[in-house]
PDB file of C-alpha atoms in Angstrom:
ATOM      1  CA  MET A   8       0.023   0.078  -0.014  1.00  0.00           C
ATOM      2  CA  SER A   9       1.264   3.541  -0.848  1.00  0.00           C
ATOM      3  CA  PHE A  10       0.489   6.988   0.424  1.00  0.00           C
ATOM      4  CA  ALA A  11      -0.351  10.404  -1.432  1.00  0.00           C
ATOM      5  CA  LEU A  12       1.503  13.489   0.048  1.00  0.00           C
ATOM      6  CA  ALA A  13      -0.879  15.944   1.985  1.00  0.00           C
ATOM      7  CA  ASP A  14      -2.335  18.870  -0.310  1.00  0.00           C
ATOM      8  CA  SER A  15      -2.069  17.217  -3.522  1.00  0.00           C
ATOM      9  CA  GLU A  16       1.412  16.901  -3.878  1.00  0.00           C
ATOM     10  CA  PRO A  17       2.305  14.377  -6.656  1.00  0.00           C
ATOM     11  CA  LEU A  18       3.122  10.944  -5.106  1.00  0.00           C
ATOM     12  CA  THR A  19       7.012  10.439  -4.480  1.00  0.00           C
ATOM     13  CA  VAL A  20       7.103   7.480  -1.986  1.00  0.00           C
ATOM     14  CA  LEU A  21       6.382   4.584  -3.078  1.00  0.00           C
ATOM     15  CA  LEU A  22       6.742   1.240  -1.963  1.00  0.00           C
ATOM     16  CA  LEU A  23       9.100  -0.804  -4.191  1.00  0.00           C
ATOM     17  CA  THR A  24       6.049  -3.604  -5.275  1.00  0.00           C
ATOM     18  CA  ASP A  25       3.931  -0.208  -5.981  1.00  0.00           C
ATOM     19  CA  ALA A  26       6.196   1.173  -8.150  1.00  0.00           C
ATOM     20  CA  CYS A  27       6.982  -1.613 -10.196  1.00  0.00           C
ATOM     21  CA  GLN A  28       3.473  -2.073 -10.632  1.00  0.00           C
ATOM     22  CA  LEU A  29       2.517   1.207 -12.094  1.00  0.00           C
ATOM     23  CA  PHE A  30       5.760   1.636 -13.852  1.00  0.00           C
ATOM     24  CA  GLY A  31       7.091  -1.036 -14.784  1.00  0.00           C
ATOM     25  CA  ARG A  32      10.036  -3.175 -13.241  1.00  0.00           C
ATOM     26  CA  ALA A  33      12.620  -2.427 -16.367  1.00  0.00           C
ATOM     27  CA  ARG A  34      11.710   1.686 -15.766  1.00  0.00           C
ATOM     28  CA  VAL A  35      12.189   1.178 -12.369  1.00  0.00           C
ATOM     29  CA  ARG A  36      15.681   0.163 -12.212  1.00  0.00           C
ATOM     30  CA  TRP A  37      16.378   2.514 -14.725  1.00  0.00           C
ATOM     31  CA  ALA A  38      15.709   5.396 -12.820  1.00  0.00           C
ATOM     32  CA  LEU A  39      17.720   3.976  -9.820  1.00  0.00           C
ATOM     33  CA  ARG A  40      20.371   3.491 -11.951  1.00  0.00           C
ATOM     34  CA  CYS A  41      21.582   6.515 -13.414  1.00  0.00           C
ATOM     35  CA  GLY A  42      20.332   8.262 -10.456  1.00  0.00           C
ATOM     36  CA  ARG A  43      16.808   9.607 -11.316  1.00  0.00           C
ATOM     37  CA  TRP A  44      15.340   8.256  -8.087  1.00  0.00           C
ATOM     38  CA  GLN A  45      16.926   7.029  -5.178  1.00  0.00           C
ATOM     39  CA  ARG A  46      16.002   3.993  -2.973  1.00  0.00           C
ATOM     40  CA  PRO A  47      16.902   4.998   0.780  1.00  0.00           C
ATOM     41  CA  HIS A  48      15.072   1.987   1.977  1.00  0.00           C
ATOM     42  CA  PRO A  49      14.931  -1.520   0.574  1.00  0.00           C
ATOM     43  CA  LYS A  50      11.286  -1.681   0.224  1.00  0.00           C
ATOM     44  CA  VAL A  51      10.756   2.191  -0.564  1.00  0.00           C
ATOM     45  CA  VAL A  52      11.828   3.879  -3.945  1.00  0.00           C
ATOM     46  CA  VAL A  53      11.379   7.916  -4.221  1.00  0.00           C
ATOM     47  CA  THR A  54      10.901   9.563  -7.567  1.00  0.00           C
ATOM     48  CA  HIS A  55      13.734  12.357  -7.461  1.00  0.00           C
ATOM     49  CA  SER A  56      16.939  12.664  -6.533  1.00  0.00           C
ATOM     50  CA  ALA A  57      16.822  15.467  -4.094  1.00  0.00           C
ATOM     51  CA  ALA A  58      16.643  15.491  -0.485  1.00  0.00           C
ATOM     52  CA  LEU A  59      13.529  14.231   1.060  1.00  0.00           C
ATOM     53  CA  SER A  60      10.877  17.253   2.591  1.00  0.00           C
ATOM     54  CA  PRO A  61       9.934  16.631   5.710  1.00  0.00           C
ATOM     55  CA  PRO A  62       6.113  15.219   4.349  1.00  0.00           C
ATOM     56  CA  GLU A  63       8.475  12.847   2.307  1.00  0.00           C
ATOM     57  CA  ALA A  64      10.386  11.540   4.991  1.00  0.00           C
ATOM     58  CA  LEU A  65       7.673  10.697   7.533  1.00  0.00           C
ATOM     59  CA  LEU A  66       6.159   8.710   4.437  1.00  0.00           C
ATOM     60  CA  LEU A  67       9.553   6.624   4.224  1.00  0.00           C
ATOM     61  CA  ALA A  68       8.997   6.495   7.849  1.00  0.00           C
ATOM     62  CA  ALA A  69       5.628   4.747   7.736  1.00  0.00           C
ATOM     63  CA  LEU A  70       6.366   2.655   4.345  1.00  0.00           C
ATOM     64  CA  ALA A  71      10.094   1.086   5.796  1.00  0.00           C
ATOM     65  CA  GLY A  72       8.220  -0.657   8.865  1.00  0.00           C
ATOM     66  CA  PRO A  73       5.785  -4.050   8.657  1.00  0.00           C
ATOM     67  CA  PRO A  74       2.926  -4.187   7.775  1.00  0.00           C
ATOM     68  CA  GLY A  75       0.474  -2.375  10.321  1.00  0.00           C
ATOM     69  CA  SER A  76       2.807   0.313  11.047  1.00  0.00           C
ATOM     70  CA  LEU A  77       1.342   3.870  12.094  1.00  0.00           C
ATOM     71  CA  LEU A  78       2.941   6.905  13.140  1.00  0.00           C
ATOM     72  CA  GLY A  79       2.202   7.449  16.771  1.00  0.00           C
ATOM     73  CA  GLY A  80       3.415   9.268  19.548  1.00  0.00           C
ATOM     74  CA  LEU A  81       4.500  12.944  19.460  1.00  0.00           C
ATOM     75  CA  THR A  82       4.680  11.979  15.283  1.00  0.00           C
ATOM     76  CA  ALA A  83       0.815  11.785  14.993  1.00  0.00           C
ATOM     77  CA  ALA A  84       0.036  14.187  17.351  1.00  0.00           C
ATOM     78  CA  GLY A  85       2.367  17.065  15.900  1.00  0.00           C
ATOM     79  CA  LEU A  86       0.620  15.952  12.341  1.00  0.00           C
ATOM     80  CA  ASP A  87      -2.636  16.362  13.677  1.00  0.00           C
ATOM     81  CA  GLY A  88      -1.992  20.173  15.558  1.00  0.00           C
ATOM     82  CA  LEU A  89      -0.180  19.846  18.424  1.00  0.00           C
ATOM     83  CA  ARG A  90       2.251  22.409  19.051  1.00  0.00           C
ATOM     84  CA  GLY A  91       5.283  22.677  20.921  1.00  0.00           C
ATOM     85  CA  PHE A  92       6.659  19.458  20.979  1.00  0.00           C
ATOM     86  CA  GLY A  93       8.973  19.052  18.158  1.00  0.00           C
ATOM     87  CA  GLU A  94      11.524  15.932  17.929  1.00  0.00           C
ATOM     88  CA  ASP A  95      13.645  14.400  15.801  1.00  0.00           C
ATOM     89  CA  ASP A  96      13.153  11.171  16.261  1.00  0.00           C
ATOM     90  CA  VAL A  97       9.865   9.560  14.291  1.00  0.00           C
ATOM     91  CA  HIS A  98       7.939   7.456  16.596  1.00  0.00           C
ATOM     92  CA  LEU A  99       6.429   4.276  14.496  1.00  0.00           C
ATOM     93  CA  VAL A 100       4.108   1.574  16.530  1.00  0.00           C
ATOM     94  CA  VAL A 101       3.845  -1.783  14.512  1.00  0.00           C
ATOM     95  CA  PRO A 102       2.051  -4.275  15.566  1.00  0.00           C
ATOM     96  CA  HIS A 103       3.299  -6.942  18.905  1.00  0.00           C
ATOM     97  CA  SER A 104       4.313  -9.775  16.663  1.00  0.00           C
ATOM     98  CA  ALA A 105       5.425  -7.783  13.539  1.00  0.00           C
ATOM     99  CA  ARG A 106       9.044  -8.679  12.573  1.00  0.00           C
ATOM    100  CA  VAL A 107      10.815  -5.966  12.149  1.00  0.00           C
ATOM    101  CA  GLY A 108      13.835  -5.743  10.018  1.00  0.00           C
ATOM    102  CA  ALA A 109      15.792  -2.385   8.681  1.00  0.00           C
ATOM    103  CA  VAL A 110      13.353   0.765   9.335  1.00  0.00           C
ATOM    104  CA  ALA A 111      14.266   4.485   7.789  1.00  0.00           C
ATOM    105  CA  SER A 112      16.930   6.383   9.596  1.00  0.00           C
ATOM    106  CA  GLY A 113      15.955   8.629  12.872  1.00  0.00           C
ATOM    107  CA  VAL A 114      12.812   5.787  13.716  1.00  0.00           C
ATOM    108  CA  VAL A 115      12.151   4.534  17.428  1.00  0.00           C
ATOM    109  CA  VAL A 116       9.686   1.450  17.403  1.00  0.00           C
ATOM    110  CA  HIS A 117       7.297   1.362  19.531  1.00  0.00           C
ATOM    111  CA  ARG A 118       5.512  -2.699  19.771  1.00  0.00           C
ATOM    112  CA  SER A 119       1.885  -2.772  20.486  1.00  0.00           C
ATOM    113  CA  LEU A 120      -0.587  -5.401  21.453  1.00  0.00           C
ATOM    114  CA  VAL A 121      -3.477  -2.950  21.168  1.00  0.00           C
ATOM    115  CA  LEU A 122      -4.100  -1.219  17.517  1.00  0.00           C
ATOM    116  CA  GLU A 123      -7.772  -1.736  17.516  1.00  0.00           C
ATOM    117  CA  SER A 124      -9.696   0.205  14.868  1.00  0.00           C
ATOM    118  CA  ASP A 125     -11.227   3.263  17.235  1.00  0.00           C
ATOM    119  CA  GLN A 126      -7.595   4.098  18.106  1.00  0.00           C
ATOM    120  CA  VAL A 127      -6.008   4.658  14.592  1.00  0.00           C
ATOM    121  CA  ARG A 128      -6.612   6.491  11.374  1.00  0.00           C
ATOM    122  CA  PRO A 129      -5.698   3.978   8.585  1.00  0.00           C
ATOM    123  CA  ALA A 130      -6.998   6.481   5.991  1.00  0.00           C
ATOM    124  CA  ALA A 131      -4.692   9.333   6.812  1.00  0.00           C
ATOM    125  CA  SER A 132      -1.604  10.530   5.121  1.00  0.00           C
ATOM    126  CA  PRO A 133       0.904   9.384   6.635  1.00  0.00           C
ATOM    127  CA  PRO A 134      -1.381   6.679   8.484  1.00  0.00           C
ATOM    128  CA  ARG A 135      -1.492   7.252  12.196  1.00  0.00           C
ATOM    129  CA  THR A 136      -2.683   6.822  15.258  1.00  0.00           C
ATOM    130  CA  ARG A 137      -5.783   8.683  16.670  1.00  0.00           C
ATOM    131  CA  LEU A 138      -4.944  12.244  18.295  1.00  0.00           C
ATOM    132  CA  GLU A 139      -5.715  11.073  21.897  1.00  0.00           C
ATOM    133  CA  ARG A 140      -3.996   7.356  21.517  1.00  0.00           C
ATOM    134  CA  SER A 141      -0.924   9.494  20.255  1.00  0.00           C
ATOM    135  CA  VAL A 142      -0.959  12.047  23.089  1.00  0.00           C
ATOM    136  CA  ILE A 143      -1.008   8.631  25.753  1.00  0.00           C
ATOM    137  CA  ASP A 144       1.503   7.035  23.992  1.00  0.00           C
ATOM    138  CA  ALA A 145       3.638  10.148  23.814  1.00  0.00           C
ATOM    139  CA  ALA A 146       2.956  10.716  27.966  1.00  0.00           C
ATOM    140  CA  SER A 147       3.974   7.268  28.108  1.00  0.00           C
ATOM    141  CA  TRP A 148       7.053   6.862  26.632  1.00  0.00           C
ATOM    142  CA  SER A 149       8.311  10.110  27.660  1.00  0.00           C
ATOM    143  CA  ARG A 150      11.829   9.991  30.354  1.00  0.00           C
ATOM    144  CA  TRP A 151      10.121  13.286  32.030  1.00  0.00           C
ATOM    145  CA  PRO A 152       7.238  12.924  34.430  1.00  0.00           C
ATOM    146  CA  ARG A 153       6.515  16.950  33.974  1.00  0.00           C
ATOM    147  CA  ARG A 154       7.041  16.538  30.229  1.00  0.00           C
ATOM    148  CA  SER A 155       4.339  13.470  30.178  1.00  0.00           C
ATOM    149  CA  ARG A 156       2.257  15.837  31.753  1.00  0.00           C
ATOM    150  CA  ALA A 157       2.687  18.757  29.834  1.00  0.00           C
ATOM    151  CA  ILE A 158       1.272  16.890  26.653  1.00  0.00           C
ATOM    152  CA  VAL A 159      -1.455  15.779  28.095  1.00  0.00           C
ATOM    153  CA  LEU A 160      -2.330  19.306  29.357  1.00  0.00           C
ATOM    154  CA  ALA A 161      -0.947  20.815  26.258  1.00  0.00           C
ATOM    155  CA  VAL A 162      -3.442  19.138  24.112  1.00  0.00           C
ATOM    156  CA  VAL A 163      -6.741  20.140  26.005  1.00  0.00           C
ATOM    157  CA  GLN A 164      -5.212  23.317  26.534  1.00  0.00           C
ATOM    158  CA  GLN A 165      -4.842  23.700  22.718  1.00  0.00           C
ATOM    159  CA  ARG A 166      -8.284  22.821  22.118  1.00  0.00           C
ATOM    160  CA  LEU A 167      -7.653  19.621  19.699  1.00  0.00           C
ATOM    161  CA  THR A 168      -9.573  17.494  22.017  1.00  0.00           C
ATOM    162  CA  THR A 169     -11.100  16.967  25.363  1.00  0.00           C
ATOM    163  CA  ALA A 170     -10.851  15.274  28.627  1.00  0.00           C
ATOM    164  CA  ASP A 171     -13.626  12.777  28.269  1.00  0.00           C
ATOM    165  CA  ARG A 172     -11.928  11.657  25.061  1.00  0.00           C
ATOM    166  CA  LEU A 173      -8.412  11.256  26.411  1.00  0.00           C
ATOM    167  CA  ARG A 174     -10.097   9.394  29.328  1.00  0.00           C
ATOM    168  CA  GLU A 175     -12.439   7.051  26.452  1.00  0.00           C
ATOM    169  CA  SER A 176      -9.036   6.136  24.956  1.00  0.00           C
ATOM    170  CA  LEU A 177      -6.886   5.629  28.017  1.00  0.00           C
ATOM    171  CA  ALA A 178      -9.666   3.256  28.839  1.00  0.00           C
ATOM    172  CA  VAL A 179      -8.801   1.022  25.696  1.00  0.00           C
ATOM    173  CA  ARG A 180      -5.474   1.518  25.681  1.00  0.00           C
ATOM    174  CA  GLY A 181      -3.916  -1.759  27.754  1.00  0.00           C
ATOM    175  CA  PRO A 182      -1.048  -1.443  30.053  1.00  0.00           C
ATOM    176  CA  ILE A 183       1.191   1.585  29.873  1.00  0.00           C
ATOM    177  CA  ALA A 184       4.393   3.213  31.296  1.00  0.00           C
ATOM    178  CA  ARG A 185       2.934   6.234  33.834  1.00  0.00           C
ATOM    179  CA  SER A 186      -0.876   5.225  33.496  1.00  0.00           C
ATOM    180  CA  GLY A 187      -1.803   6.524  36.986  1.00  0.00           C
ATOM    181  CA  LEU A 188      -0.248  10.061  35.902  1.00  0.00           C
ATOM    182  CA  VAL A 189      -1.586   9.916  33.245  1.00  0.00           C
ATOM    183  CA  ARG A 190      -5.028   9.346  34.749  1.00  0.00           C
ATOM    184  CA  GLU A 191      -4.214  12.266  37.114  1.00  0.00           C
ATOM    185  CA  THR A 192      -3.579  14.618  34.600  1.00  0.00           C
ATOM    186  CA  ILE A 193      -6.235  14.392  32.798  1.00  0.00           C
ATOM    187  CA  MET A 194      -8.605  15.038  35.540  1.00  0.00           C
ATOM    188  CA  ASP A 195      -6.387  18.018  36.081  1.00  0.00           C
ATOM    189  CA  ALA A 196      -7.204  19.202  32.004  1.00  0.00           C
ATOM    190  CA  GLU A 197     -10.724  19.866  33.293  1.00  0.00           C
ATOM    191  CA  GLY A 198      -9.245  22.188  36.184  1.00  0.00           C
ATOM    192  CA  GLY A 199      -9.644  23.266  39.715  1.00  0.00           C
ATOM    193  CA  ILE A 200      -9.067  21.895  43.475  1.00  0.00           C
ATOM    194  CA  HIS A 201     -12.309  19.226  42.523  1.00  0.00           C
ATOM    195  CA  SER A 202      -9.729  17.486  41.193  1.00  0.00           C
ATOM    196  CA  VAL A 203      -7.360  16.796  43.840  1.00  0.00           C
ATOM    197  CA  PRO A 204      -8.605  15.007  46.409  1.00  0.00           C
ATOM    198  CA  GLU A 205      -9.549  17.008  49.404  1.00  0.00           C
ATOM    199  CA  HIS A 206      -7.713  14.716  51.566  1.00  0.00           C
ATOM    200  CA  ASP A 207      -4.430  15.949  49.744  1.00  0.00           C
ATOM    201  CA  PHE A 208      -4.488  19.751  50.382  1.00  0.00           C
ATOM    202  CA  THR A 209      -5.671  18.956  53.766  1.00  0.00           C
ATOM    203  CA  ARG A 210      -2.953  16.434  54.853  1.00  0.00           C
ATOM    204  CA  ILE A 211       0.119  19.014  53.799  1.00  0.00           C
ATOM    205  CA  VAL A 212      -2.182  21.763  56.081  1.00  0.00           C
ATOM    206  CA  VAL A 213      -2.221  19.122  59.177  1.00  0.00           C
ATOM    207  CA  ARG A 214       1.128  17.950  58.667  1.00  0.00           C
ATOM    208  CA  ARG A 215       2.759  21.494  59.143  1.00  0.00           C
ATOM    209  CA  GLY A 216       0.267  22.330  61.990  1.00  0.00           C
ATOM    210  CA  LEU A 217      -1.112  25.129  60.118  1.00  0.00           C
ATOM    211  CA  PRO A 218      -4.632  26.232  60.887  1.00  0.00           C
ATOM    212  CA  ARG A 219      -7.560  25.123  58.787  1.00  0.00           C
ATOM    213  CA  PRO A 220      -8.231  27.161  55.915  1.00  0.00           C
ATOM    214  CA  SER A 221     -12.042  27.679  54.829  1.00  0.00           C
ATOM    215  CA  ARG A 222     -12.779  25.742  51.500  1.00  0.00           C
ATOM    216  CA  GLN A 223     -14.525  26.557  48.143  1.00  0.00           C
ATOM    217  CA  VAL A 224     -15.145  29.861  49.813  1.00  0.00           C
ATOM    218  CA  VAL A 225     -17.198  32.097  47.879  1.00  0.00           C
ATOM    219  CA  VAL A 226     -16.344  35.781  46.954  1.00  0.00           C
ATOM    220  CA  ARG A 227     -18.622  38.177  45.660  1.00  0.00           C
ATOM    221  CA  ARG A 228     -17.487  41.074  43.239  1.00  0.00           C
ATOM    222  CA  ARG A 229     -19.204  43.920  41.387  1.00  0.00           C
ATOM    223  CA  THR A 230     -19.344  41.493  37.738  1.00  0.00           C
ATOM    224  CA  GLY A 231     -20.581  38.448  39.793  1.00  0.00           C
ATOM    225  CA  ARG A 232     -18.901  35.818  41.641  1.00  0.00           C
ATOM    226  CA  TYR A 233     -16.309  33.210  41.544  1.00  0.00           C
ATOM    227  CA  TYR A 234     -14.792  30.460  44.457  1.00  0.00           C
ATOM    228  CA  LEU A 235     -11.749  30.222  46.074  1.00  0.00           C
ATOM    229  CA  ASP A 236     -10.141  27.056  46.780  1.00  0.00           C
ATOM    230  CA  ALA A 237      -8.904  27.523  50.429  1.00  0.00           C
ATOM    231  CA  ARG A 238      -8.993  30.824  52.620  1.00  0.00           C
ATOM    232  CA  PHE A 239      -7.068  31.280  55.454  1.00  0.00           C
ATOM    233  CA  ASP A 240      -9.531  33.667  56.774  1.00  0.00           C
ATOM    234  CA  PRO A 241      -7.580  36.103  59.449  1.00  0.00           C
ATOM    235  CA  TRP A 242      -4.613  35.940  57.904  1.00  0.00           C
ATOM    236  CA  GLY A 243      -5.689  37.373  54.688  1.00  0.00           C
ATOM    237  CA  VAL A 244      -4.138  34.100  52.711  1.00  0.00           C
ATOM    238  CA  ALA A 245      -5.506  32.145  49.715  1.00  0.00           C
ATOM    239  CA  ALA A 246      -4.377  29.645  47.681  1.00  0.00           C
ATOM    240  CA  GLU A 247      -5.525  28.073  44.636  1.00  0.00           C
ATOM    241  CA  VAL A 248      -4.449  24.755  42.593  1.00  0.00           C
ATOM    242  CA  ASP A 249      -4.573  24.906  39.224  1.00  0.00           C
ATOM    243  CA  GLY A 250      -5.545  21.566  37.547  1.00  0.00           C
ATOM    244  CA  ALA A 251      -4.158  22.856  34.172  1.00  0.00           C
ATOM    245  CA  ARG A 252      -2.840  26.150  33.566  1.00  0.00           C
ATOM    246  CA  HIS A 253      -4.608  27.665  30.568  1.00  0.00           C
ATOM    247  CA  ARG A 254      -2.965  30.274  28.218  1.00  0.00           C
ATOM    248  CA  ASP A 255      -6.040  31.263  26.492  1.00  0.00           C
ATOM    249  CA  VAL A 256      -6.783  34.821  26.388  1.00  0.00           C
ATOM    250  CA  TRP A 257      -9.863  34.515  28.427  1.00  0.00           C
ATOM    251  CA  GLN A 258      -9.073  32.250  30.809  1.00  0.00           C
ATOM    252  CA  SER A 259      -6.013  33.999  31.676  1.00  0.00           C
ATOM    253  CA  GLU A 260      -7.966  37.423  32.340  1.00  0.00           C
ATOM    254  CA  ALA A 261     -10.226  35.962  34.596  1.00  0.00           C
ATOM    255  CA  ASP A 262      -7.734  34.513  36.431  1.00  0.00           C
ATOM    256  CA  ASP A 263      -6.076  38.281  36.171  1.00  0.00           C
ATOM    257  CA  ASP A 264      -8.995  39.882  37.762  1.00  0.00           C
ATOM    258  CA  ARG A 265      -9.833  36.970  40.493  1.00  0.00           C
ATOM    259  CA  GLN A 266      -6.127  37.800  41.908  1.00  0.00           C
ATOM    260  CA  ASN A 267      -6.824  41.937  41.265  1.00  0.00           C
ATOM    261  CA  GLU A 268      -9.844  41.647  43.464  1.00  0.00           C
ATOM    262  CA  LEU A 269      -7.941  40.164  46.415  1.00  0.00           C
ATOM    263  CA  VAL A 270      -4.699  42.089  45.652  1.00  0.00           C
ATOM    264  CA  ILE A 271      -7.691  45.075  46.487  1.00  0.00           C
ATOM    265  CA  ALA A 272      -9.167  43.493  49.105  1.00  0.00           C
ATOM    266  CA  GLY A 273      -5.786  42.821  51.151  1.00  0.00           C
ATOM    267  CA  GLN A 274      -5.182  39.514  50.491  1.00  0.00           C
ATOM    268  CA  GLY A 275      -2.504  37.681  49.104  1.00  0.00           C
ATOM    269  CA  LEU A 276      -2.915  34.788  46.213  1.00  0.00           C
ATOM    270  CA  LEU A 277      -0.619  31.563  46.387  1.00  0.00           C
ATOM    271  CA  ARG A 278      -1.362  29.828  43.334  1.00  0.00           C
ATOM    272  CA  PHE A 279      -0.066  25.726  43.495  1.00  0.00           C
ATOM    273  CA  SER A 280      -0.384  23.125  40.465  1.00  0.00           C
ATOM    274  CA  SER A 281      -2.593  20.294  41.547  1.00  0.00           C
ATOM    275  CA  TYR A 282       0.481  17.741  40.607  1.00  0.00           C
ATOM    276  CA  ARG A 283       2.879  19.911  43.234  1.00  0.00           C
ATOM    277  CA  VAL A 284       0.145  19.420  45.797  1.00  0.00           C
ATOM    278  CA  ARG A 285       0.265  15.901  45.117  1.00  0.00           C
ATOM    279  CA  HIS A 286       4.424  14.947  44.651  1.00  0.00           C
ATOM    280  CA  GLU A 287       5.762  17.984  46.277  1.00  0.00           C
ATOM    281  CA  PRO A 288       3.687  18.508  49.414  1.00  0.00           C
ATOM    282  CA  ASP A 289       6.923  19.745  51.391  1.00  0.00           C
ATOM    283  CA  GLN A 290       7.051  22.354  49.006  1.00  0.00           C
ATOM    284  CA  VAL A 291       3.772  23.319  48.876  1.00  0.00           C
ATOM    285  CA  GLY A 292       3.807  23.437  52.536  1.00  0.00           C
ATOM    286  CA  ASP A 293       7.074  25.707  52.719  1.00  0.00           C
ATOM    287  CA  VAL A 294       5.441  28.318  51.288  1.00  0.00           C
ATOM    288  CA  LEU A 295       1.977  28.524  52.897  1.00  0.00           C
ATOM    289  CA  CYS A 296       3.831  27.897  56.048  1.00  0.00           C
ATOM    290  CA  ARG A 297       5.698  31.320  54.908  1.00  0.00           C
ATOM    291  CA  ALA A 298       2.940  33.172  53.336  1.00  0.00           C
ATOM    292  CA  LEU A 299       0.993  32.555  56.640  1.00  0.00           C
ATOM    293  CA  LEU A 300       3.999  33.661  58.974  1.00  0.00           C
ATOM    294  CA  ALA A 301       4.293  36.355  56.885  1.00  0.00           C
ATOM    295  CA  ALA A 302       0.511  37.608  57.513  1.00  0.00           C
ATOM    296  CA  GLY A 303       0.909  36.991  61.230  1.00  0.00           C
ATOM    297  CA  TRP A 304       0.188  33.859  61.822  1.00  0.00           C
ATOM    298  CA  ARG A 305       1.947  32.054  64.881  1.00  0.00           C
ATOM    299  CA  PRO A 306       2.151  28.463  65.298  1.00  0.00           C
TER     300      PRO A 306
END
């Protein structure tokens, strides 16, 4: 099977067998022998002698793999619009039982037991996993937990998919590395303190011997009302737990308005990511303690 380039570009990257069927074996041999064409992989020919363009290189990676190969991870997610995570490596997902021979240069092969039809886009060019599957795979393959979180949060922040779709994809993905972190981050993508079990934040407060804050406090302002995740009332200190730091202008302006209203009312606002509340409680506790001491609280 061969694949056309995007935007109706001429077909330039083909399986050798397809090229022989289209042009005849003798013509293919002649074009390769005289240097008009090139053969960057034993299975694949390119119908010109220039350097491959990025789309052509991705087609080469897909065609050079065993039958059923798909682009995956950040490679596939980038083709579907995810920004900010460029990589030099090309990620290729192959059926777990496939015999993998020589692959194209720069290709990282990942075997998968789960390649159901609802997880892939076989008609896409090049063929690749669906966006949600691509993001979950990329997060599980990353060497750094923070980068795993950033990938999952970014795809929701960039409005390419939703937390519900990611959750559905994760449910049928099968066992993966960092599944707990990925599941946690999908919850965080929905945002707010409700994505953090209440005992996580409360545990930090209790361990430090801090006063118990009021939770989900309704604050009224001229333009309406909003909720504070936690407020230490007598000392004018408030805390917000951000599930996902939204970068779009509307969310940013809403956060600015809320913080400005608190400053006008004489309160300070501390911000923590839900990841830090769960996984870096000592740092969160230090900041809470210092803020309360500065505001006049004494143990």
